[in-house]
Coordinates of C-alpha atoms and ligand atoms in Angstrom, one line a residue:
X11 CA -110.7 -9.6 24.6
X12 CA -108.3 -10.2 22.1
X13 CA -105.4 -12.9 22.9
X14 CA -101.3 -12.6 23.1
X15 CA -99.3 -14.7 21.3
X16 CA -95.3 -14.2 22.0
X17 CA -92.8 -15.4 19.6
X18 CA -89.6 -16.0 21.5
X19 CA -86.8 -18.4 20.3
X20 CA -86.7 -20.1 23.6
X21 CA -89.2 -21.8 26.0
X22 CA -90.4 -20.3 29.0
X23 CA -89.1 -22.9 30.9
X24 CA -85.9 -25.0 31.6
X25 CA -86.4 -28.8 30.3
X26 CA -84.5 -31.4 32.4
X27 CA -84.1 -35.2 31.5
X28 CA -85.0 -37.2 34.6
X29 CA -84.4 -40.6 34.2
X30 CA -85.3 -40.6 30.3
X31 CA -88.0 -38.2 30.5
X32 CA -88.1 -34.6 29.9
X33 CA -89.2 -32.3 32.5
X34 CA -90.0 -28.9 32.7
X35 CA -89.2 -26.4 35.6
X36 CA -90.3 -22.8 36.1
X37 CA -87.1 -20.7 36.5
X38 CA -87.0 -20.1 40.5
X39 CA -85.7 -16.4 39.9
X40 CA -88.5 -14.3 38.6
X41 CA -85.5 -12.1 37.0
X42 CA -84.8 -11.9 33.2
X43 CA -86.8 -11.4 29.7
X44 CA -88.7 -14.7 30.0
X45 CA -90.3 -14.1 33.5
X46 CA -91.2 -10.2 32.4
X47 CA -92.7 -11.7 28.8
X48 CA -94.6 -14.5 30.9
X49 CA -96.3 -12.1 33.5
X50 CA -98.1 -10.8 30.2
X51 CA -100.2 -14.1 30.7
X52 CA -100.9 -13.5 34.3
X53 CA -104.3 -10.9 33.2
X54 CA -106.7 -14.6 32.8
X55 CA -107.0 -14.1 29.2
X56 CA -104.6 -16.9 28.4
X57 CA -102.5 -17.3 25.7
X58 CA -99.8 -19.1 23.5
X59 CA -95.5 -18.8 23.7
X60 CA -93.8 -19.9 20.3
X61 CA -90.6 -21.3 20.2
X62 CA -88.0 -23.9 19.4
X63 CA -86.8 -27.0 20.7
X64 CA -83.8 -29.0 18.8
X65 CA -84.9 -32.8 17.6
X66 CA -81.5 -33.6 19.2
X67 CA -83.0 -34.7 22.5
X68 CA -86.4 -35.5 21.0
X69 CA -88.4 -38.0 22.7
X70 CA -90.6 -40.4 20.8
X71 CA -93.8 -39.0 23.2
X72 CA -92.9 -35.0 21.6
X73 CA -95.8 -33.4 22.0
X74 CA -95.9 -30.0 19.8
X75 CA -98.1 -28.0 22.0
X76 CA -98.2 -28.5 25.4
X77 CA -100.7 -27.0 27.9
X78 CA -98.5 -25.3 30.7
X79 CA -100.0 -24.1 34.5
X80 CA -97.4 -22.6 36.5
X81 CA -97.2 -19.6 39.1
X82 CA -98.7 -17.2 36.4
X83 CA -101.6 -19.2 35.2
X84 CA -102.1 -21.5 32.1
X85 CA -101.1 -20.6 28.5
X86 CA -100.0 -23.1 25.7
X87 CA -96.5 -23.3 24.4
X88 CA -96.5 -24.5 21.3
X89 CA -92.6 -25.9 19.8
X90 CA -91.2 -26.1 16.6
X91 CA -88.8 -29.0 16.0
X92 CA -85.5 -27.6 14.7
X93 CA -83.1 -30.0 13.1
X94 CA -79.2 -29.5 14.7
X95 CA -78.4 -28.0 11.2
X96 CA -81.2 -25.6 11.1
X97 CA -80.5 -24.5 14.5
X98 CA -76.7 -24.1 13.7
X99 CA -77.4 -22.3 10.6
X100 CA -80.3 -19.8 11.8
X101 CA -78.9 -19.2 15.5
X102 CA -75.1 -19.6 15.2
X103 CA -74.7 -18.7 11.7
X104 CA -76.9 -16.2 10.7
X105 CA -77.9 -14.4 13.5
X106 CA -74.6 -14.5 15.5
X107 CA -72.4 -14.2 12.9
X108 CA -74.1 -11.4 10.3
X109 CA -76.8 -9.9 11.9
X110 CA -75.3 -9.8 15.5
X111 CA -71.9 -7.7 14.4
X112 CA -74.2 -5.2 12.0
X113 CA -76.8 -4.4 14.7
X114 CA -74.2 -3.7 17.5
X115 CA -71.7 -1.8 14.8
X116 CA -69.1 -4.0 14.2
X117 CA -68.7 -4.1 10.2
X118 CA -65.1 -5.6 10.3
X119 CA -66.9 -8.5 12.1
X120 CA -70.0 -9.4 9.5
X121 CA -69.5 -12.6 8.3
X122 CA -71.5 -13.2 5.3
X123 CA -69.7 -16.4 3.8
X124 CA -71.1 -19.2 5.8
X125 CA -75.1 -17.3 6.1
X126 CA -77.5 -19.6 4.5
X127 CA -80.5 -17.0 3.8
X128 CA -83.0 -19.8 2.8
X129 CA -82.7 -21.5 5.9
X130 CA -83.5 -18.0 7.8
X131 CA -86.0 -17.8 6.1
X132 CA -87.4 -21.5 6.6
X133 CA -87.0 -21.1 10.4
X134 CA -88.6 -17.5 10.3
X135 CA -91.5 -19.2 8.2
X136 CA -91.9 -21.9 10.5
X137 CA -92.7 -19.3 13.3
X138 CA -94.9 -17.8 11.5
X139 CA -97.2 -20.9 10.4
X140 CA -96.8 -21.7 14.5
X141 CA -98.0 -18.2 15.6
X142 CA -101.0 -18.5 12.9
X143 CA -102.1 -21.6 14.2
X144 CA -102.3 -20.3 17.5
X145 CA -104.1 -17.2 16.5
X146 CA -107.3 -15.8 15.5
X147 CA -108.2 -12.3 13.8
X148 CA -107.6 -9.7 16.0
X149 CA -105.3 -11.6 18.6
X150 CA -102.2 -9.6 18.9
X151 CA -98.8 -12.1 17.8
X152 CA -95.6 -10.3 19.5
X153 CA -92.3 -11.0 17.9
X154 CA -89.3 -10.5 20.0
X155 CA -85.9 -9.9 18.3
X156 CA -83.9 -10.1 15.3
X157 CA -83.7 -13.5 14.3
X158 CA -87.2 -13.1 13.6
X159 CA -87.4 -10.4 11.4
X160 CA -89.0 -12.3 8.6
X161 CA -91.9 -13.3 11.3
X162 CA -94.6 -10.5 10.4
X163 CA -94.1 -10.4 6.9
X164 CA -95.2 -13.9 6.2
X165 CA -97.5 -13.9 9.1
X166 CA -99.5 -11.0 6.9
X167 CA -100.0 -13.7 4.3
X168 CA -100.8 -16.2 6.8
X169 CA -103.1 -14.1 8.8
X170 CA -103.7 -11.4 7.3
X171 CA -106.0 -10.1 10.4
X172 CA -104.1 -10.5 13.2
X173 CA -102.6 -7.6 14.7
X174 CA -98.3 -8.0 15.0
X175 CA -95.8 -6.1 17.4
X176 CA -92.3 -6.4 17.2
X177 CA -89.8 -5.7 20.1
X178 CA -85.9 -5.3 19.5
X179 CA -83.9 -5.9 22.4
X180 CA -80.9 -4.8 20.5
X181 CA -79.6 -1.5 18.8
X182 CA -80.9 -1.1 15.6
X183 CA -77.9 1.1 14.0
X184 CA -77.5 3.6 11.8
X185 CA -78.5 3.3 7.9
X186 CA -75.0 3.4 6.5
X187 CA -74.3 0.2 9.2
X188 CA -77.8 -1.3 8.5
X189 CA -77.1 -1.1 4.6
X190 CA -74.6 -3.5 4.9
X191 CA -76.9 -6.5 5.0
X192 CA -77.2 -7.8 2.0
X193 CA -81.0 -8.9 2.7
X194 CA -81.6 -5.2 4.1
X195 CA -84.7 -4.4 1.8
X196 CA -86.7 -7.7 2.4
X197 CA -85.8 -7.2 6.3
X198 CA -87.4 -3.6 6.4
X199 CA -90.3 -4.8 4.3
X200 CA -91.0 -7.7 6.6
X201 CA -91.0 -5.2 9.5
X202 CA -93.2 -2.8 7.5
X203 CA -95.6 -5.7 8.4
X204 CA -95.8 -5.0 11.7
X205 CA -98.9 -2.7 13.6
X206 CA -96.3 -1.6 16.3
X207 CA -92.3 -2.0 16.7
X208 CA -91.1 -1.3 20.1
X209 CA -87.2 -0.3 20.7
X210 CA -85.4 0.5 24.5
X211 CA -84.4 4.4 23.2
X212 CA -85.3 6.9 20.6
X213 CA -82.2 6.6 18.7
X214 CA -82.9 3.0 17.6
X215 CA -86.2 3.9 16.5
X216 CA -84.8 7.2 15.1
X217 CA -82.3 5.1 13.4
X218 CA -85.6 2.4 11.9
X219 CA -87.5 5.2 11.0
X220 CA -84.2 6.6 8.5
X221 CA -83.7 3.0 7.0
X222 CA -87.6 2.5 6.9
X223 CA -87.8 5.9 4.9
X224 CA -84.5 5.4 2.6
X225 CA -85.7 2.0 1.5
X226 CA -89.8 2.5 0.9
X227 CA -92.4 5.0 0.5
X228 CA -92.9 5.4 4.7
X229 CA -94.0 8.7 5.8
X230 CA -93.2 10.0 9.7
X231 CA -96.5 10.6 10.7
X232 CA -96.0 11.9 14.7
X233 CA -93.2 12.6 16.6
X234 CA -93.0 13.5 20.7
X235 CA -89.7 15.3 22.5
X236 CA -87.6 13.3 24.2
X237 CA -87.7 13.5 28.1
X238 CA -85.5 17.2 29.4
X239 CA -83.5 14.8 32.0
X240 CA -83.4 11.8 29.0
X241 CA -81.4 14.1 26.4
X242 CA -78.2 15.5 27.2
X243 CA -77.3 16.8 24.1
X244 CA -73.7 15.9 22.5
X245 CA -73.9 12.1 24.5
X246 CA -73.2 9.0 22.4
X247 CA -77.1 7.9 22.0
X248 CA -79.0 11.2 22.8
X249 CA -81.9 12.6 20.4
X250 CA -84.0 15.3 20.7
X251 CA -87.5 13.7 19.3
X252 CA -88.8 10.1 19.6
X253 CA -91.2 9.2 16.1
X254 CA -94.4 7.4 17.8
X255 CA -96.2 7.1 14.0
X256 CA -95.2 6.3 10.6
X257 CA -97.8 5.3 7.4
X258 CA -96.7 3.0 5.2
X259 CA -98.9 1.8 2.0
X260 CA -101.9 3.3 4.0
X261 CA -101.1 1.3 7.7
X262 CA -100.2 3.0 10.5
X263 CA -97.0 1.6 12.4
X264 CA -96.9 2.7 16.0
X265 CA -93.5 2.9 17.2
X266 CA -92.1 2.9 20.6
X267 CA -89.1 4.0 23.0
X268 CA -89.2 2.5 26.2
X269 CA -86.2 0.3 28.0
X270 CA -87.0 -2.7 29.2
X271 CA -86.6 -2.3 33.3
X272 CA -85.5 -4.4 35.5
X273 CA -87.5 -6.3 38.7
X274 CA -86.9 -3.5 41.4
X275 CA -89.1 -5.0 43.7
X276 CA -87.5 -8.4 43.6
X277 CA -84.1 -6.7 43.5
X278 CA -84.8 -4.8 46.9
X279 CA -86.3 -8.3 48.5
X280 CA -83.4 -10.1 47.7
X281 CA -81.1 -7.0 48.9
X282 CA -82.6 -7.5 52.3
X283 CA -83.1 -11.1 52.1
X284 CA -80.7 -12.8 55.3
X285 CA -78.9 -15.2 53.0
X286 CA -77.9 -12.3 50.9
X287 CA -77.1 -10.6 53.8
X288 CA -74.4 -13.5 55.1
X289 CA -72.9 -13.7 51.7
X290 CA -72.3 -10.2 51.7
X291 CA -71.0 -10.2 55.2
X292 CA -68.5 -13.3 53.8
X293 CA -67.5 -11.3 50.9
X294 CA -66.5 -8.1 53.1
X295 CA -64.4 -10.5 55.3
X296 CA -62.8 -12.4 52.2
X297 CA -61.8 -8.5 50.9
X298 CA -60.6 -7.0 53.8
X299 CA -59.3 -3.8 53.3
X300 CA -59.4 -3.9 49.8
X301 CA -61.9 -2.4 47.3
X302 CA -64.0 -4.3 44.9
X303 CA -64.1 -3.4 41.1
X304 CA -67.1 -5.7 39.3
X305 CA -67.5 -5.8 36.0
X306 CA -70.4 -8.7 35.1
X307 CA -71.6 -9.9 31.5
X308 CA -71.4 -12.7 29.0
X309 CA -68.8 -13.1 27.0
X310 CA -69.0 -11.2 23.8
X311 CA -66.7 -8.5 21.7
X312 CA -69.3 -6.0 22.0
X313 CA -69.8 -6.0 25.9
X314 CA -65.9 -4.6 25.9
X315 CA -64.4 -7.0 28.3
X316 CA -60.5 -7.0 26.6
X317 CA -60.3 -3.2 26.3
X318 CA -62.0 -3.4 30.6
X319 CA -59.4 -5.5 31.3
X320 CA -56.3 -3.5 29.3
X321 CA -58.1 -0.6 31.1
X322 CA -57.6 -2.6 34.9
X323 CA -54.1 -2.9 34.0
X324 CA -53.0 0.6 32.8
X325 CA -55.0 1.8 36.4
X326 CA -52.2 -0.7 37.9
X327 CA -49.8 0.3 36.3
X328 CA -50.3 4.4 36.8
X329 CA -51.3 4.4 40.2
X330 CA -48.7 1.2 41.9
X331 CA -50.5 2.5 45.3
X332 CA -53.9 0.9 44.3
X333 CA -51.9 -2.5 43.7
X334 CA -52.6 -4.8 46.9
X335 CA -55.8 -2.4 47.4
X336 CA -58.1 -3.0 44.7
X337 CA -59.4 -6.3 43.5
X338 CA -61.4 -7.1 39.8
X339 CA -64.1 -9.1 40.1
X340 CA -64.6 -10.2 36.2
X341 CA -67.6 -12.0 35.6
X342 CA -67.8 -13.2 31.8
X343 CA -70.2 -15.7 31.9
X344 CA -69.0 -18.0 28.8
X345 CA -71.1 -18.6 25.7
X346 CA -70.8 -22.2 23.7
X347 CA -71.4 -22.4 19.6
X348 CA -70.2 -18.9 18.4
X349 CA -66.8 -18.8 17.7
X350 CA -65.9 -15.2 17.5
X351 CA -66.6 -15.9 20.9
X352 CA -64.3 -18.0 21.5
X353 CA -61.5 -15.7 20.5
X354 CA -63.2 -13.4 23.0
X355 CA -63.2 -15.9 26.1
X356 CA -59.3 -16.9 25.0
X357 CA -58.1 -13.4 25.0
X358 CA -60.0 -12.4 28.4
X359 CA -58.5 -15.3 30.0
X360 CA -55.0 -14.2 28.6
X361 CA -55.3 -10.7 29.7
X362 CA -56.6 -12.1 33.3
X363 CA -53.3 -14.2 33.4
X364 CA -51.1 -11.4 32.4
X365 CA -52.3 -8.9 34.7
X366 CA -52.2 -11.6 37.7
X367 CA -48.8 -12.5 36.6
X368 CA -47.9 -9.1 36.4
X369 CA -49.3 -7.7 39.8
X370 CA -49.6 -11.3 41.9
X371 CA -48.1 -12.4 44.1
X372 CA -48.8 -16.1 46.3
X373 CA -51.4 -14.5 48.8
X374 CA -52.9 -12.0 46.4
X375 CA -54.3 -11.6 42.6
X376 CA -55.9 -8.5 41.2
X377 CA -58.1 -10.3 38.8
X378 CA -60.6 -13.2 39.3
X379 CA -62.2 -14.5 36.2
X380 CA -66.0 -16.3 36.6
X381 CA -66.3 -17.5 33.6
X382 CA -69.9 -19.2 34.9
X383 CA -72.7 -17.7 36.1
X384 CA -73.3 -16.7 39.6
X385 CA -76.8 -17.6 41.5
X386 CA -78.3 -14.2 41.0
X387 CA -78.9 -14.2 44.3
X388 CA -75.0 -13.6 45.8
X389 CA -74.5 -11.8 42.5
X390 CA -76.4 -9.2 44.4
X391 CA -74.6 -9.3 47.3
X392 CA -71.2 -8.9 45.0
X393 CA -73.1 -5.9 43.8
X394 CA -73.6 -4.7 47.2
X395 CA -70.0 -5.1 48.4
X396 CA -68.5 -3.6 44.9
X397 CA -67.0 -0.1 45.6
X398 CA -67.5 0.5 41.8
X399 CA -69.6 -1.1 39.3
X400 CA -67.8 -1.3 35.9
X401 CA -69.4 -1.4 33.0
X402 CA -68.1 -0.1 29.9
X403 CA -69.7 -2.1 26.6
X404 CA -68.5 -1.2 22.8
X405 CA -72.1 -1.1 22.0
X406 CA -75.0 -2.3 24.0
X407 CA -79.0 -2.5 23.3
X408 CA -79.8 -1.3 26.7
X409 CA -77.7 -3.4 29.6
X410 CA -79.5 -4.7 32.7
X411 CA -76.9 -5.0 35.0
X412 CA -75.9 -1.5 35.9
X413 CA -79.8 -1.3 36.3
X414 CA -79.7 -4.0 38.7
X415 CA -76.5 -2.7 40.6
X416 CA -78.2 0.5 41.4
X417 CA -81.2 -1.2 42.6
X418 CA -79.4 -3.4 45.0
X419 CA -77.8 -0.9 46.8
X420 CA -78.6 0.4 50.3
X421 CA -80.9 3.3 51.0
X422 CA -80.4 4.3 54.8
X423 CA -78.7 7.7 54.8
X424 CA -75.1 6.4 56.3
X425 CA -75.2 3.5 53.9
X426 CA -71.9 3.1 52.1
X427 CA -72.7 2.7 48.3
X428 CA -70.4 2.4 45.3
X429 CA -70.0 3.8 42.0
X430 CA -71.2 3.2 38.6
X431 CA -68.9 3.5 35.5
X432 CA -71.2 3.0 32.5
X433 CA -70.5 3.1 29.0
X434 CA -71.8 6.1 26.6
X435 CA -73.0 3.3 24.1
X436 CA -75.3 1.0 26.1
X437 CA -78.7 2.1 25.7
X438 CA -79.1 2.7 29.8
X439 CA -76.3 5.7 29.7
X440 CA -79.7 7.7 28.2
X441 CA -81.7 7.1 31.3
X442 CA -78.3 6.9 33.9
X443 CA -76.6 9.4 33.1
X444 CA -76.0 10.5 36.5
X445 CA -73.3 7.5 36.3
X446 CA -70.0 8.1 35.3
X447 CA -70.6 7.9 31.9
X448 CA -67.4 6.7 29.7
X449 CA -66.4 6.6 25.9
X450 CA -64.8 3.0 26.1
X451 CA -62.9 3.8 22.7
X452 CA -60.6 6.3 24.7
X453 CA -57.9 4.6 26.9
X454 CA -57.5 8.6 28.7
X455 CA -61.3 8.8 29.2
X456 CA -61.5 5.2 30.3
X457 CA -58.6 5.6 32.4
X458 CA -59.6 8.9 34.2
X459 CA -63.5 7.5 34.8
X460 CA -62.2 4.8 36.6
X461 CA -59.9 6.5 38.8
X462 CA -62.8 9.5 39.8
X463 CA -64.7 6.2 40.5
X464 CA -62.1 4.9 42.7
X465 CA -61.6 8.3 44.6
X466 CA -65.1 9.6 44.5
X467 CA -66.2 10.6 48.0
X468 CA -69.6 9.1 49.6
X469 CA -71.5 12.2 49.5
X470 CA -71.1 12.7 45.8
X471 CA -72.1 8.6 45.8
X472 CA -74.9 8.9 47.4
X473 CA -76.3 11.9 45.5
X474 CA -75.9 9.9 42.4
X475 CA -77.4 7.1 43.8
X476 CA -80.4 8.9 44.9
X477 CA -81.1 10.0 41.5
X478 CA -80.2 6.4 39.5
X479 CA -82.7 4.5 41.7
X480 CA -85.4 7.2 41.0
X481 CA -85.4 6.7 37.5
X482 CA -84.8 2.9 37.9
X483 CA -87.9 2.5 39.9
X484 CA -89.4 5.0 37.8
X485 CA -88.8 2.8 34.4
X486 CA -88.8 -0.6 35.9
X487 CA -90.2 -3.6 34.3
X488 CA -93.9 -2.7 35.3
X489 CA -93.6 0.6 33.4
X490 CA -91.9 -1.2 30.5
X491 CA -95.3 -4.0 30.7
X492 CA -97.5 -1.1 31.0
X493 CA -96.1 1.1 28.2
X494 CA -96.3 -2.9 25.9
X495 CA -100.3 -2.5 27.3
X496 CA -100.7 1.0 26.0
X497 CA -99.7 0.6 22.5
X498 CA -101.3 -2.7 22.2
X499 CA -104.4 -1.0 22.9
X500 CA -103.8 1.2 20.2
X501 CA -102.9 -1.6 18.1
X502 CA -106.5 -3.1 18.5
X503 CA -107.7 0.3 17.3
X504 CA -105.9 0.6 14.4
X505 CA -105.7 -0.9 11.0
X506 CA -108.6 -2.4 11.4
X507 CA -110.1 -4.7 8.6
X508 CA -112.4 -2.3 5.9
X509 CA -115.4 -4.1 7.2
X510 CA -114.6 -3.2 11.5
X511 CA -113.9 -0.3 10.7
X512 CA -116.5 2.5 12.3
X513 CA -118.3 4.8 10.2
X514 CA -117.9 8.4 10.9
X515 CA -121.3 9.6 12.2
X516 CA -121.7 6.1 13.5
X517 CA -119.3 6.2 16.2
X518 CA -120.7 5.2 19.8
Ligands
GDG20 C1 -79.8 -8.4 25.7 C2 -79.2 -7.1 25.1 C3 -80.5 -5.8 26.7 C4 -75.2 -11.9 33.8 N1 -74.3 -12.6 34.5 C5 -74.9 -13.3 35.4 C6 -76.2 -13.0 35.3 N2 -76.4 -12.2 34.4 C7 -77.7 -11.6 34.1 C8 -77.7 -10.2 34.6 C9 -78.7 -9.5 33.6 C10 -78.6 -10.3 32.4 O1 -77.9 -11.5 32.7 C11 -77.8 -9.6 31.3 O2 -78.5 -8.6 30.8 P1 -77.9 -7.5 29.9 O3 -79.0 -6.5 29.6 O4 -76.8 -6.8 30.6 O5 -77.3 -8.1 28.6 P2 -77.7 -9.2 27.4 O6 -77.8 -10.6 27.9 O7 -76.8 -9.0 26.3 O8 -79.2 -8.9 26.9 C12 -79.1 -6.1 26.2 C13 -81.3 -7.1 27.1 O9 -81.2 -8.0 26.1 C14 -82.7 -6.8 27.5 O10 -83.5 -6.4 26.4 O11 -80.4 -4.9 27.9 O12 -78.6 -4.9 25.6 O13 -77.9 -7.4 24.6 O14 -80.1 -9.7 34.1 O15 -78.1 -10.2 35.9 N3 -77.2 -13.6 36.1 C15 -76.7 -14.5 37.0 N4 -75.4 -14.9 37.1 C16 -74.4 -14.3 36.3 O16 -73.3 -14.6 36.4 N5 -77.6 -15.1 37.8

């Protein structure tokens, strides 16, 4: 059996200094991309994890591949050294501040000036060389997102058997937004290198396909229709046909649409876990008779916090009777290095002063900012109490949270359960689109969703409910992992070398 590879720029663990030395810890909470890439590990057959780690806190005992045995089993993670100005330049510059604004549709907000291509490219290289060293023909290498896009093209020179998959946790946009990059050709040209490209929805691969197609001699090979309950035609992100195949320079490229899905089993464990249970029952007591609003992300333009929060005020404003009753809980967990996030975090913490000041008073404040994260195990219980879950993103690749929010609600038939608000532009209003689903560029469609969330009744909650937690248990992580399986195997089938290849007539 053929081994996994996984090129991710982080480790998949946390590293600590403890009196001088570094040590690593396995995250506790089995939720988020790392613990769902790790499990991949968990089948016996081993395998590597490439990624960085900055020389600023290097020891003089660095060890470049390390042999790690946790929970899942033993794989090796093997570290590239990043210099402070490599790291600045690849993750903060580049990626943050050019690719980041293009792939979630913000042109207005590329910022081309400071990019230093040739450092990209040095990073993306230096993956590569790490992944070839850990792999052998036929061993599958999986990329994960866009700050790698140069991975599989120089991989093919380095290794020019193995088999690559690429997985884009973010949009991929439309050709006329795509075409702004200036490095656009050698990007699509570098994914062209890939056996199979994976993407949360059919409109991002739509979207690849288009760009793929524009730029090279690709032909769309297969196609399959999308899902009845998965195209509601005249939405945002809906499409009618996912492409599965294209064929370019006689390769096939298998290409995929499946979201990434949360962890619903750990979700309902920690729903009915007692600690969760007494935070929630502290959080209801704390509220009193007023309702919870809870918006939770990090802080970043396109997640749509400011226009969330100039939405929270209008509400105030239009319907004084909800003032005293409803309370914001604004999660907005901060980011450090990026400053157009900055600007972000300073105007959201304006706004939250200004709508406090505004509707205050000495007891009571609408808003309350969390500008750090919260142990994921009361932010369930915050999800629990919340009488509406907001979340309304500019543009979003898929968005966890209002996955998670659904799961974490009750199921017993008297069970109050609260609402869910979710933006037309994050990848999950294809799949939950028995939400309330919002254009957040419309102050009188943000405005009314909000309200029919406030003053929706619990029958009408609960049907919804009923159908979002079908179809988040029905694409949960698992099905995500096991759709990965399925097109690796036809990976290993495919493109094979001239010599592997079986001879018709000769096939057992
Ligand atoms: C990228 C894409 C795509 C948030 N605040 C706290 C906290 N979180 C956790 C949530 C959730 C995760 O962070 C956020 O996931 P999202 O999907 O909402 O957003 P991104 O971080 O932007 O992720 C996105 C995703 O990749 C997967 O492919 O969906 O579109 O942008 O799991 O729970 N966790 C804790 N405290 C917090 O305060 N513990």
């Amino acid at each position: 059996m053929s081994k996994l590879i996984i090129v991710y720029h982080r480790q998949p663990y946390e590293e600590v200094l403890v009196d001088g030395k570094v040590e690593r810890r396995e995250p506790k909470s089995p939720n988020g991309i790392i613990p769902s890439l790790k499990s991949f590990f968990g089948n016996g057959n081993g395998g590597s994890w490439v990624a960085w780690t900055s020389t600023e806190n290097a020891t003089e005992e660095f060890e470049r591949v390390v042999n790690i045995t946790d929970s899942i089993g033993s794989y090796r993670v093997s570290r590239l050294q990043l210099t402070p100005e490599q790291v600045k330049s690849f993750y903060h510059v580049t990626s943050k501040e050019a690719l980041w604004p293009i792939l979630h549709s913000f042109k207005e907000r590329y910022n081309y000036m400071p990019v230093d291509w040739s450092t990209f490219r040095e990073v993306n290289w230096q993956f590569a060389q790490a992944a070839a060293a850990e792999a052998d023909d036929g061993d599958i290498v999986w990329v994960h997102d866009y700050n790698l896009w140069l991975v599989p093209m120089y991989l093919r020179q380095l290794k020019p058997n193995v088999r690559i998959a690429f997985f884009h946790h973010t949009p991929f946009p439309s050709a006329d937004m795509f075409n702004v990059l200036s490095w656009r050709a050698e990007i699509i040209e570098s994914l062209l290198a890939c056996d199979a490209i994976g993407f949360h929805i059919p409109r991002y691969t739509a979207n690849f396909v288009a760009i793929a197609k524009s730029h090279f001699d690709v032909e769309e090979v297969e196609s399959i229709p999308v899902r009845n309950e998965f195209s509601s035609r005249g939405m945002a992100l809906s499409e009618e046909r996912a492409p599965t195949k294209i064929r370019y320079q006689g390769r096939d490229i298998h290409l995929s649409s499946h979201p990434v899905g949360v962890d619903v089993d750990y979700i309902e464990a920690t729903a009915k876990n007692s600690e969760t249970k007494t935070k929630l029952a502290k959080i209801r007591d704390y509220l009193g008779d007023a309702r919870l609003l809870l918006s939770v992300s990090r802080t970043d333009y396109t997640k749509g916090g400011v226009e969330l929060l100039l939405a929270f005020e209008r509400l105030l404003k239009a319907r004084p009777e909800l003032v005293g009753k409803v309370r914001l809980m604004h999660v907005s967990v901060q980011a450090s290095n990026v400053e157009a996030y900055d600007e972000v975090q300073q105007e959201i913490e304006s706004l939250c002063g200004r709508i406090n000041g505004q509707f205050g008073t000495f007891e009571w404040q609408p808003v309350a900012l969390l500008s750090t994260p919260v142990p994921f195990r009361e932010l369930v219980a915050y999800y629990q109490a919340a009488d509406v879950c907001w979340v309304t993103p500019l543009c979003d690749g898929l968005n966890l949270v209002s996955g998670e929010f659904v799961m974490a609600q009750r199921d017993d038939e008297d069970a109050d359960v609260g609402a869910l608000v979710l933006s037309e532009f994050a990848g999950a209003a294809v799949e939950l689109n028995e939400s309330i689903l919002v254009n957040p560029f419309s102050h009188a469609a943000m405005d009314s969703a909000i309200s029919q969330a406030i003053d929706m009744p619990q029958a009408e909650r609960r049907a919804r409910m009923r159908e979002l937690k079908r179809k988040v248990r029905e694409l949960d992580i698992k099905s995500w992992s096991a759709e990965q399986d399925r097109v690796f195997a036809l990976v290993r089938e495919s493109n094979l070398p001239k010599d592997e290849e079986p001879e018709y007539g000769n096939v057992a």
